[in-house]
mmCIF file with all atom_site columns, C-alpha atoms in Angstrom:
data_model
loop_
_atom_site.group_PDB
_atom_site.id
_atom_site.type_symbol
_atom_site.label_atom_id
_atom_site.label_alt_id
_atom_site.label_comp_id
_atom_site.label_asym_id
_atom_site.label_entity_id
_atom_site.label_seq_id
_atom_site.pdbx_PDB_ins_code
_atom_site.Cartn_x
_atom_site.Cartn_y
_atom_site.Cartn_z
_atom_site.occupancy
_atom_site.B_iso_or_equiv
_atom_site.pdbx_formal_charge
_atom_site.auth_seq_id
_atom_site.auth_comp_id
_atom_site.auth_asym_id
_atom_site.auth_atom_id
_atom_site.pdbx_PDB_model_num
ATOM 1   C CA . MET A 1 1   ? -36.333 -33.817 38.095  1.00 54.00 ? 1   MET A CA 1
ATOM 2   C CA . LYS A 1 2   ? -35.136 -30.289 38.569  1.00 55.00 ? 2   LYS A CA 1
ATOM 3   C CA . SER A 1 3   ? -31.508 -31.415 38.716  1.00 64.00 ? 3   SER A CA 1
ATOM 4   C CA . ILE A 1 4   ? -31.914 -33.134 35.333  1.00 64.00 ? 4   ILE A CA 1
ATOM 5   C CA . TYR A 1 5   ? -33.004 -29.844 33.742  1.00 54.00 ? 5   TYR A CA 1
ATOM 6   C CA . VAL A 1 6   ? -30.090 -28.075 35.356  1.00 51.00 ? 6   VAL A CA 1
ATOM 7   C CA . LEU A 1 7   ? -27.641 -30.669 34.012  1.00 56.00 ? 7   LEU A CA 1
ATOM 8   C CA . LEU A 1 8   ? -29.226 -30.439 30.553  1.00 56.00 ? 8   LEU A CA 1
ATOM 9   C CA . PHE A 1 9   ? -28.979 -26.649 30.603  1.00 53.00 ? 9   PHE A CA 1
ATOM 10  C CA . LEU A 1 10  ? -25.318 -26.761 31.678  1.00 54.00 ? 10  LEU A CA 1
ATOM 11  C CA . SER A 1 11  ? -24.540 -29.328 28.986  1.00 61.00 ? 11  SER A CA 1
ATOM 12  C CA . LEU A 1 12  ? -26.108 -27.159 26.306  1.00 57.00 ? 12  LEU A CA 1
ATOM 13  C CA . LEU A 1 13  ? -24.294 -24.100 27.640  1.00 54.00 ? 13  LEU A CA 1
ATOM 14  C CA . LEU A 1 14  ? -20.977 -25.955 27.570  1.00 60.00 ? 14  LEU A CA 1
ATOM 15  C CA . LEU A 1 15  ? -21.641 -27.184 24.025  1.00 60.00 ? 15  LEU A CA 1
ATOM 16  C CA . PHE A 1 16  ? -22.513 -23.663 22.876  1.00 56.00 ? 16  PHE A CA 1
ATOM 17  C CA . SER A 1 17  ? -19.383 -22.259 24.537  1.00 58.00 ? 17  SER A CA 1
ATOM 18  C CA . CYS A 1 18  ? -17.180 -24.838 22.799  1.00 52.00 ? 18  CYS A CA 1
ATOM 19  C CA . LYS A 1 19  ? -18.721 -24.008 19.426  1.00 52.00 ? 19  LYS A CA 1
ATOM 20  C CA . THR A 1 20  ? -18.255 -20.284 20.072  1.00 51.00 ? 20  THR A CA 1
ATOM 21  C CA . MET A 1 21  ? -14.603 -20.805 20.984  1.00 52.00 ? 21  MET A CA 1
ATOM 22  C CA . LYS A 1 22  ? -14.036 -22.837 17.807  1.00 52.00 ? 22  LYS A CA 1
ATOM 23  C CA . ASN A 1 23  ? -15.740 -20.148 15.718  1.00 53.00 ? 23  ASN A CA 1
ATOM 24  C CA . ASP A 1 24  ? -13.623 -17.460 17.368  1.00 52.00 ? 24  ASP A CA 1
ATOM 25  C CA . GLU A 1 25  ? -10.488 -19.458 16.600  1.00 60.00 ? 25  GLU A CA 1
ATOM 26  C CA . LYS A 1 26  ? -11.559 -19.843 12.967  1.00 54.00 ? 26  LYS A CA 1
ATOM 27  C CA . ILE A 1 27  ? -12.198 -16.106 12.702  1.00 54.00 ? 27  ILE A CA 1
ATOM 28  C CA . LYS A 1 28  ? -8.796  -15.283 14.223  1.00 59.00 ? 28  LYS A CA 1
ATOM 29  C CA . GLU A 1 29  ? -7.096  -17.723 11.854  1.00 69.00 ? 29  GLU A CA 1
ATOM 30  C CA . ALA A 1 30  ? -8.946  -16.222 8.873   1.00 65.00 ? 30  ALA A CA 1
ATOM 31  C CA . PHE A 1 31  ? -7.951  -12.706 9.950   1.00 76.00 ? 31  PHE A CA 1
ATOM 32  C CA . LYS A 1 32  ? -4.347  -13.859 10.272  1.00 85.00 ? 32  LYS A CA 1
ATOM 33  C CA . GLU A 1 33  ? -4.408  -15.323 6.746   1.00 91.00 ? 33  GLU A CA 1
ATOM 34  C CA . ASP A 1 34  ? -5.957  -12.117 5.394   1.00 92.00 ? 34  ASP A CA 1
ATOM 35  C CA . SER A 1 35  ? -3.300  -10.016 7.114   1.00 91.00 ? 35  SER A CA 1
ATOM 36  C CA . VAL A 1 36  ? -0.544  -12.111 5.543   1.00 91.00 ? 36  VAL A CA 1
ATOM 37  C CA . ALA A 1 37  ? -2.175  -11.748 2.118   1.00 93.00 ? 37  ALA A CA 1
ATOM 38  C CA . LEU A 1 38  ? -2.451  -7.964  2.497   1.00 93.00 ? 38  LEU A CA 1
ATOM 39  C CA . VAL A 1 39  ? 1.157   -7.631  3.648   1.00 91.00 ? 39  VAL A CA 1
ATOM 40  C CA . LYS A 1 40  ? 2.226   -9.607  0.574   1.00 92.00 ? 40  LYS A CA 1
ATOM 41  C CA . MET A 1 41  ? 0.220   -7.217  -1.608  1.00 93.00 ? 41  MET A CA 1
ATOM 42  C CA . VAL A 1 42  ? 2.102   -4.256  -0.146  1.00 90.00 ? 42  VAL A CA 1
ATOM 43  C CA . ARG A 1 43  ? 5.464   -5.971  -0.639  1.00 88.00 ? 43  ARG A CA 1
ATOM 44  C CA . ASP A 1 44  ? 4.548   -6.849  -4.246  1.00 91.00 ? 44  ASP A CA 1
ATOM 45  C CA . ARG A 1 45  ? 3.448   -3.262  -4.776  1.00 88.00 ? 45  ARG A CA 1
ATOM 46  C CA . ALA A 1 46  ? 6.789   -1.977  -3.492  1.00 82.00 ? 46  ALA A CA 1
ATOM 47  C CA . ILE A 1 47  ? 8.656   -4.280  -5.899  1.00 86.00 ? 47  ILE A CA 1
ATOM 48  C CA . ALA A 1 48  ? 6.445   -3.164  -8.791  1.00 87.00 ? 48  ALA A CA 1
ATOM 49  C CA . ARG A 1 49  ? 7.036   0.513   -7.906  1.00 80.00 ? 49  ARG A CA 1
ATOM 50  C CA . GLU A 1 50  ? 10.786  0.024   -7.843  1.00 74.00 ? 50  GLU A CA 1
ATOM 51  C CA . LYS A 1 51  ? 10.752  -1.819  -11.187 1.00 81.00 ? 51  LYS A CA 1
ATOM 52  C CA . HIS A 1 52  ? 8.259   0.623   -12.733 1.00 82.00 ? 52  HIS A CA 1
ATOM 53  C CA . ASP A 1 53  ? 6.040   -2.385  -13.471 1.00 89.00 ? 53  ASP A CA 1
ATOM 54  C CA . ILE A 1 54  ? 2.698   -0.732  -14.206 1.00 92.00 ? 54  ILE A CA 1
ATOM 55  C CA . ILE A 1 55  ? 0.906   -3.970  -15.119 1.00 94.00 ? 55  ILE A CA 1
ATOM 56  C CA . ALA A 1 56  ? 1.782   -5.605  -11.791 1.00 94.00 ? 56  ALA A CA 1
ATOM 57  C CA . GLU A 1 57  ? 0.821   -2.486  -9.848  1.00 94.00 ? 57  GLU A CA 1
ATOM 58  C CA . LEU A 1 58  ? -2.520  -2.054  -11.647 1.00 96.00 ? 58  LEU A CA 1
ATOM 59  C CA . SER A 1 59  ? -3.490  -5.703  -11.136 1.00 96.00 ? 59  SER A CA 1
ATOM 60  C CA . GLN A 1 60  ? -4.064  -4.944  -7.433  1.00 97.00 ? 60  GLN A CA 1
ATOM 61  C CA . PHE A 1 61  ? -6.663  -2.227  -8.100  1.00 97.00 ? 61  PHE A CA 1
ATOM 62  C CA . SER A 1 62  ? -10.393 -2.746  -8.528  1.00 97.00 ? 62  SER A CA 1
ATOM 63  C CA . ASP A 1 63  ? -11.913 -1.225  -11.678 1.00 95.00 ? 63  ASP A CA 1
ATOM 64  C CA . ASP A 1 64  ? -13.735 1.400   -9.574  1.00 96.00 ? 64  ASP A CA 1
ATOM 65  C CA . ALA A 1 65  ? -10.708 2.258   -7.424  1.00 97.00 ? 65  ALA A CA 1
ATOM 66  C CA . THR A 1 66  ? -9.938  5.855   -6.471  1.00 97.00 ? 66  THR A CA 1
ATOM 67  C CA . PHE A 1 67  ? -6.528  7.307   -5.706  1.00 97.00 ? 67  PHE A CA 1
ATOM 68  C CA . ILE A 1 68  ? -5.566  10.630  -4.122  1.00 96.00 ? 68  ILE A CA 1
ATOM 69  C CA . ASN A 1 69  ? -1.865  11.144  -4.711  1.00 90.00 ? 69  ASN A CA 1
ATOM 70  C CA . SER A 1 70  ? 0.614   13.052  -2.561  1.00 88.00 ? 70  SER A CA 1
ATOM 71  C CA . ASP A 1 71  ? -0.094  16.272  -4.488  1.00 87.00 ? 71  ASP A CA 1
ATOM 72  C CA . GLY A 1 72  ? -3.805  16.021  -3.628  1.00 90.00 ? 72  GLY A CA 1
ATOM 73  C CA . LEU A 1 73  ? -4.795  15.033  -7.182  1.00 92.00 ? 73  LEU A CA 1
ATOM 74  C CA . LEU A 1 74  ? -7.902  12.799  -7.369  1.00 96.00 ? 74  LEU A CA 1
ATOM 75  C CA . LEU A 1 75  ? -7.712  9.864   -9.784  1.00 96.00 ? 75  LEU A CA 1
ATOM 76  C CA . PRO A 1 76  ? -11.368 8.737   -9.962  1.00 96.00 ? 76  PRO A CA 1
ATOM 77  C CA . ASN A 1 77  ? -10.985 5.291   -11.574 1.00 96.00 ? 77  ASN A CA 1
ATOM 78  C CA . LYS A 1 78  ? -8.525  2.607   -12.634 1.00 96.00 ? 78  LYS A CA 1
ATOM 79  C CA . LYS A 1 79  ? -7.989  4.121   -16.090 1.00 95.00 ? 79  LYS A CA 1
ATOM 80  C CA . ALA A 1 80  ? -7.045  7.469   -14.567 1.00 95.00 ? 80  ALA A CA 1
ATOM 81  C CA . ILE A 1 81  ? -4.655  5.672   -12.195 1.00 95.00 ? 81  ILE A CA 1
ATOM 82  C CA . GLU A 1 82  ? -3.079  3.861   -15.151 1.00 94.00 ? 82  GLU A CA 1
ATOM 83  C CA . ASN A 1 83  ? -2.590  7.111   -17.086 1.00 92.00 ? 83  ASN A CA 1
ATOM 84  C CA . HIS A 1 84  ? -1.038  8.757   -14.038 1.00 90.00 ? 84  HIS A CA 1
ATOM 85  C CA . LEU A 1 85  ? 1.386   5.864   -13.528 1.00 88.00 ? 85  LEU A CA 1
ATOM 86  C CA . LYS A 1 86  ? 2.401   5.992   -17.194 1.00 87.00 ? 86  LYS A CA 1
ATOM 87  C CA . GLU A 1 87  ? 3.017   9.739   -16.987 1.00 84.00 ? 87  GLU A CA 1
ATOM 88  C CA . SER A 1 88  ? 4.974   9.340   -13.743 1.00 76.00 ? 88  SER A CA 1
ATOM 89  C CA . ASN A 1 89  ? 7.161   6.606   -15.208 1.00 70.00 ? 89  ASN A CA 1
ATOM 90  C CA . ALA A 1 90  ? 7.750   8.548   -18.397 1.00 64.00 ? 90  ALA A CA 1
ATOM 91  C CA . SER A 1 91  ? 8.968   11.594  -16.495 1.00 54.00 ? 91  SER A CA 1
ATOM 92  C CA . GLY A 1 92  ? 10.526  9.723   -13.599 1.00 49.00 ? 92  GLY A CA 1
ATOM 93  C CA . ASP A 1 93  ? 8.333   11.444  -11.067 1.00 45.00 ? 93  ASP A CA 1
ATOM 94  C CA . SER A 1 94  ? 5.054   13.347  -10.897 1.00 37.00 ? 94  SER A CA 1
ATOM 95  C CA . SER A 1 95  ? 6.423   16.121  -8.700  1.00 35.00 ? 95  SER A CA 1
ATOM 96  C CA . GLU A 1 96  ? 7.751   19.456  -9.904  1.00 30.00 ? 96  GLU A CA 1
ATOM 97  C CA . THR A 1 97  ? 11.205  18.676  -8.563  1.00 31.00 ? 97  THR A CA 1
ATOM 98  C CA . PHE A 1 98  ? 12.319  17.310  -11.928 1.00 29.00 ? 98  PHE A CA 1
ATOM 99  C CA . GLU A 1 99  ? 10.848  20.181  -13.989 1.00 29.00 ? 99  GLU A CA 1
ATOM 100 C CA . ILE A 1 100 ? 9.800   17.777  -16.745 1.00 28.00 ? 100 ILE A CA 1
ATOM 101 C CA . LYS A 1 101 ? 8.333   19.108  -19.993 1.00 30.00 ? 101 LYS A CA 1
ATOM 102 C CA . LEU A 1 102 ? 8.080   16.065  -22.247 1.00 29.00 ? 102 LEU A CA 1
ATOM 103 C CA . SER A 1 103 ? 6.638   18.097  -25.095 1.00 31.00 ? 103 SER A CA 1
ATOM 104 C CA . GLU A 1 104 ? 9.896   20.049  -25.302 1.00 33.00 ? 104 GLU A CA 1
ATOM 105 C CA . ILE A 1 105 ? 12.541  17.430  -24.583 1.00 34.00 ? 105 ILE A CA 1
ATOM 106 C CA . GLN A 1 106 ? 12.895  13.652  -24.580 1.00 38.00 ? 106 GLN A CA 1
ATOM 107 C CA . PRO A 1 107 ? 15.477  11.414  -22.865 1.00 37.00 ? 107 PRO A CA 1
ATOM 108 C CA . PRO A 1 108 ? 18.209  9.642   -24.847 1.00 37.00 ? 108 PRO A CA 1
ATOM 109 C CA . THR A 1 109 ? 16.842  6.836   -27.017 1.00 38.00 ? 109 THR A CA 1
ATOM 110 C CA . GLY A 1 110 ? 16.608  3.429   -25.349 1.00 36.00 ? 110 GLY A CA 1
ATOM 111 C CA . VAL A 1 111 ? 17.236  4.669   -21.803 1.00 36.00 ? 111 VAL A CA 1
ATOM 112 C CA . LEU A 1 112 ? 14.199  4.483   -19.523 1.00 37.00 ? 112 LEU A CA 1
ATOM 113 C CA . LEU A 1 113 ? 15.601  5.783   -16.274 1.00 45.00 ? 113 LEU A CA 1
ATOM 114 C CA . TYR A 1 114 ? 17.084  9.057   -17.449 1.00 45.00 ? 114 TYR A CA 1
ATOM 115 C CA . ARG A 1 115 ? 15.534  12.087  -15.736 1.00 48.00 ? 115 ARG A CA 1
ATOM 116 C CA . ASN A 1 116 ? 15.514  15.761  -16.516 1.00 48.00 ? 116 ASN A CA 1
ATOM 117 C CA . PHE A 1 117 ? 16.995  17.203  -13.340 1.00 49.00 ? 117 PHE A CA 1
ATOM 118 C CA . LYS A 1 118 ? 17.366  20.995  -13.263 1.00 51.00 ? 118 LYS A CA 1
ATOM 119 C CA . GLY A 1 119 ? 17.673  21.249  -17.030 1.00 51.00 ? 119 GLY A CA 1
ATOM 120 C CA . ARG A 1 120 ? 19.946  18.279  -17.711 1.00 51.00 ? 120 ARG A CA 1
ATOM 121 C CA . TRP A 1 121 ? 19.390  14.566  -18.227 1.00 51.00 ? 121 TRP A CA 1
ATOM 122 C CA . ILE A 1 122 ? 21.028  12.399  -15.604 1.00 55.00 ? 122 ILE A CA 1
ATOM 123 C CA . ASP A 1 123 ? 21.054  8.637   -15.144 1.00 64.00 ? 123 ASP A CA 1
ATOM 124 C CA . LEU A 1 124 ? 19.071  7.892   -11.971 1.00 67.00 ? 124 LEU A CA 1
ATOM 125 C CA . CYS A 1 125 ? 17.929  4.759   -10.199 1.00 72.00 ? 125 CYS A CA 1
ATOM 126 C CA . ASP A 1 126 ? 15.124  4.494   -7.644  1.00 71.00 ? 126 ASP A CA 1
ATOM 127 C CA . GLN A 1 127 ? 14.968  2.598   -4.388  1.00 76.00 ? 127 GLN A CA 1
ATOM 128 C CA . TYR A 1 128 ? 11.418  2.282   -3.033  1.00 77.00 ? 128 TYR A CA 1
ATOM 129 C CA . THR A 1 129 ? 11.185  1.372   0.657   1.00 81.00 ? 129 THR A CA 1
ATOM 130 C CA . ALA A 1 130 ? 7.996   0.420   2.505   1.00 82.00 ? 130 ALA A CA 1
ATOM 131 C CA . GLY A 1 131 ? 8.151   0.599   6.298   1.00 87.00 ? 131 GLY A CA 1
ATOM 132 C CA . ASN A 1 132 ? 6.316   -1.575  8.809   1.00 89.00 ? 132 ASN A CA 1
ATOM 133 C CA . ILE A 1 133 ? 2.811   -2.387  7.606   1.00 91.00 ? 133 ILE A CA 1
ATOM 134 C CA . LYS A 1 134 ? -0.158  -1.849  9.912   1.00 91.00 ? 134 LYS A CA 1
ATOM 135 C CA . ILE A 1 135 ? -3.291  -3.886  9.139   1.00 93.00 ? 135 ILE A CA 1
ATOM 136 C CA . ARG A 1 136 ? -6.739  -3.154  10.527  1.00 93.00 ? 136 ARG A CA 1
ATOM 137 C CA . ILE A 1 137 ? -9.215  -5.902  9.636   1.00 92.00 ? 137 ILE A CA 1
ATOM 138 C CA . ILE A 1 138 ? -12.725 -4.409  9.696   1.00 93.00 ? 138 ILE A CA 1
ATOM 139 C CA . ASP A 1 139 ? -14.638 -7.540  8.734   1.00 92.00 ? 139 ASP A CA 1
ATOM 140 C CA . LYS A 1 140 ? -14.140 -10.598 6.534   1.00 91.00 ? 140 LYS A CA 1
ATOM 141 C CA . ASN A 1 141 ? -14.335 -8.514  3.338   1.00 95.00 ? 141 ASN A CA 1
ATOM 142 C CA . ASN A 1 142 ? -12.881 -5.133  4.309   1.00 96.00 ? 142 ASN A CA 1
ATOM 143 C CA . ALA A 1 143 ? -9.597  -3.906  5.731   1.00 96.00 ? 143 ALA A CA 1
ATOM 144 C CA . LEU A 1 144 ? -7.459  -0.797  6.111   1.00 96.00 ? 144 LEU A CA 1
ATOM 145 C CA . VAL A 1 145 ? -3.727  -0.859  5.475   1.00 95.00 ? 145 VAL A CA 1
ATOM 146 C CA . TYR A 1 146 ? -1.186  1.786   6.485   1.00 94.00 ? 146 TYR A CA 1
ATOM 147 C CA . TYR A 1 147 ? 2.516   1.997   5.791   1.00 92.00 ? 147 TYR A CA 1
ATOM 148 C CA . PRO A 1 148 ? 5.210   4.702   5.614   1.00 91.00 ? 148 PRO A CA 1
ATOM 149 C CA . TRP A 1 149 ? 7.299   4.850   2.449   1.00 89.00 ? 149 TRP A CA 1
ATOM 150 C CA . ARG A 1 150 ? 10.292  6.571   0.944   1.00 86.00 ? 150 ARG A CA 1
ATOM 151 C CA . ILE A 1 151 ? 11.821  6.859   -2.506  1.00 81.00 ? 151 ILE A CA 1
ATOM 152 C CA . ASP A 1 152 ? 15.558  7.467   -2.729  1.00 79.00 ? 152 ASP A CA 1
ATOM 153 C CA . SER A 1 153 ? 16.896  8.409   -6.146  1.00 75.00 ? 153 SER A CA 1
ATOM 154 C CA . PHE A 1 154 ? 20.611  8.132   -6.753  1.00 73.00 ? 154 PHE A CA 1
ATOM 155 C CA . LEU A 1 155 ? 23.129  8.294   -9.562  1.00 71.00 ? 155 LEU A CA 1
ATOM 156 C CA . ARG A 1 156 ? 23.722  4.962   -11.257 1.00 67.00 ? 156 ARG A CA 1
ATOM 157 C CA . SER A 1 157 ? 27.393  5.884   -11.481 1.00 67.00 ? 157 SER A CA 1
ATOM 158 C CA . ASN A 1 158 ? 27.556  6.600   -7.735  1.00 67.00 ? 158 ASN A CA 1
ATOM 159 C CA . PRO A 1 159 ? 24.838  4.759   -5.747  1.00 61.00 ? 159 PRO A CA 1
ATOM 160 C CA . LYS A 1 160 ? 26.017  6.316   -2.457  1.00 67.00 ? 160 LYS A CA 1
ATOM 161 C CA . ASP A 1 161 ? 25.097  9.771   -3.749  1.00 66.00 ? 161 ASP A CA 1
ATOM 162 C CA . THR A 1 162 ? 21.373  10.188  -2.966  1.00 63.00 ? 162 THR A CA 1
ATOM 163 C CA . ILE A 1 163 ? 20.036  13.107  -4.971  1.00 65.00 ? 163 ILE A CA 1
ATOM 164 C CA . ILE A 1 164 ? 16.356  13.112  -4.103  1.00 64.00 ? 164 ILE A CA 1
ATOM 165 C CA . SER A 1 165 ? 14.470  11.572  -1.205  1.00 76.00 ? 165 SER A CA 1
ATOM 166 C CA . GLU A 1 166 ? 10.666  11.607  -1.124  1.00 85.00 ? 166 GLU A CA 1
ATOM 167 C CA . ILE A 1 167 ? 8.796   10.420  1.979   1.00 90.00 ? 167 ILE A CA 1
ATOM 168 C CA . GLY A 1 168 ? 5.179   9.848   2.934   1.00 92.00 ? 168 GLY A CA 1
ATOM 169 C CA . LEU A 1 169 ? 2.421   7.679   4.361   1.00 94.00 ? 169 LEU A CA 1
ATOM 170 C CA . MET A 1 170 ? 0.088   5.434   2.384   1.00 93.00 ? 170 MET A CA 1
ATOM 171 C CA . THR A 1 171 ? -3.472  4.631   3.484   1.00 96.00 ? 171 THR A CA 1
ATOM 172 C CA . LEU A 1 172 ? -5.134  1.840   1.503   1.00 97.00 ? 172 LEU A CA 1
ATOM 173 C CA . SER A 1 173 ? -8.688  0.541   1.710   1.00 98.00 ? 173 SER A CA 1
ATOM 174 C CA . ALA A 1 174 ? -8.867  -3.107  0.693   1.00 97.00 ? 174 ALA A CA 1
ATOM 175 C CA . GLN A 1 175 ? -11.919 -5.143  -0.198  1.00 98.00 ? 175 GLN A CA 1
ATOM 176 C CA . ARG A 1 176 ? -12.342 -8.835  -0.924  1.00 97.00 ? 176 ARG A CA 1
ATOM 177 C CA . ARG A 1 177 ? -14.178 -9.486  -4.173  1.00 96.00 ? 177 ARG A CA 1
ATOM 178 C CA . ASN A 1 178 ? -14.685 -12.976 -5.592  1.00 94.00 ? 178 ASN A CA 1
ATOM 179 C CA . ASP A 1 179 ? -12.311 -14.313 -2.938  1.00 93.00 ? 179 ASP A CA 1
ATOM 180 C CA . GLN A 1 180 ? -9.516  -11.919 -3.938  1.00 96.00 ? 180 GLN A CA 1
ATOM 181 C CA . TRP A 1 181 ? -8.305  -8.747  -2.237  1.00 97.00 ? 181 TRP A CA 1
ATOM 182 C CA . PHE A 1 182 ? -8.203  -5.477  -4.196  1.00 98.00 ? 182 PHE A CA 1
ATOM 183 C CA . TRP A 1 183 ? -7.295  -1.897  -3.390  1.00 98.00 ? 183 TRP A CA 1
ATOM 184 C CA . ILE A 1 184 ? -10.505 0.134   -3.778  1.00 98.00 ? 184 ILE A CA 1
ATOM 185 C CA . ALA A 1 185 ? -9.271  3.473   -2.411  1.00 98.00 ? 185 ALA A CA 1
ATOM 186 C CA . ILE A 1 186 ? -5.808  4.875   -1.698  1.00 97.00 ? 186 ILE A CA 1
ATOM 187 C CA . THR A 1 187 ? -4.708  8.136   -0.150  1.00 97.00 ? 187 THR A CA 1
ATOM 188 C CA . ASN A 1 188 ? -1.047  9.057   -0.345  1.00 94.00 ? 188 ASN A CA 1
ATOM 189 C CA . GLN A 1 189 ? 0.400   11.916  1.675   1.00 94.00 ? 189 GLN A CA 1
ATOM 190 C CA . HIS A 1 190 ? 3.802   13.466  2.150   1.00 92.00 ? 190 HIS A CA 1
ATOM 191 C CA . THR A 1 191 ? 5.154   13.563  5.693   1.00 90.00 ? 191 THR A CA 1
ATOM 192 C CA . PRO A 1 192 ? 7.815   15.876  7.191   1.00 88.00 ? 192 PRO A CA 1
ATOM 193 C CA . GLU A 1 193 ? 10.007  12.926  8.145   1.00 87.00 ? 193 GLU A CA 1
ATOM 194 C CA . TYR A 1 194 ? 10.332  9.211   7.525   1.00 85.00 ? 194 TYR A CA 1
ATOM 195 C CA . PHE A 1 195 ? 9.265   6.869   10.318  1.00 85.00 ? 195 PHE A CA 1
ATOM 196 C CA . ASN A 1 196 ? 9.587   3.144   9.829   1.00 85.00 ? 196 ASN A CA 1
ATOM 197 C CA . ASP A 1 197 ? 6.929   2.120   12.364  1.00 85.00 ? 197 ASP A CA 1
ATOM 198 C CA . LEU A 1 198 ? 3.540   3.878   12.505  1.00 85.00 ? 198 LEU A CA 1
ATOM 199 C CA . ASP A 1 199 ? 2.793   2.406   15.961  1.00 83.00 ? 199 ASP A CA 1
ATOM 200 C CA . LYS A 1 200 ? 5.753   4.354   17.352  1.00 82.00 ? 200 LYS A CA 1
ATOM 201 C CA . HIS A 1 201 ? 4.636   7.539   15.628  1.00 80.00 ? 201 HIS A CA 1
ATOM 202 C CA . ILE A 1 202 ? 1.506   8.006   17.714  1.00 81.00 ? 202 ILE A CA 1
ATOM 203 C CA . ARG A 1 203 ? -0.274  10.704  19.693  1.00 75.00 ? 203 ARG A CA 1
ATOM 204 C CA . ASN A 1 204 ? -2.122  9.401   22.743  1.00 70.00 ? 204 ASN A CA 1
ATOM 205 C CA . ARG A 1 205 ? -4.022  12.598  23.481  1.00 59.00 ? 205 ARG A CA 1
#
């Protein structure tokens, strides 16, 4: 009689273990799918940044998103983020490098990518590069995303001549809402140098 109970217990234990393994596999598969989706969001964001596509970039933000840009400026909601992006695109950049004063001077009519660089308008193009993306899945609805970035600006007439290079690290907090991922908080920071892989730019102690 005792052996029957032992066999029953072992059978139940085996059944529970099998179910646990299947659940673990489902969780790993779900995390993998989420990671792929988040990587795609970063890639789409990079394309939108390079094309100055504000609509595409804003579509990834939640309405209550916050953004701290590389100058330490807090943008407390989606509307503030939108206004900042519009100002950045109008001037070409939010930094003081370009010395933009739109109230005093405007670029040539019909040209969107002209910049005021040290007192003169020059025809610049941007190349936005996102490095290797590091994903940290916290749970099924929350994740952290990190990636290094750089913006190289160059003369349209001479693409090999890089005039300005801006580099930094992006930290994004993502949250799933109604089965869709959104950025709910972003912190952008300048870094002294560009590193393509955050995992190789690490301090162990």
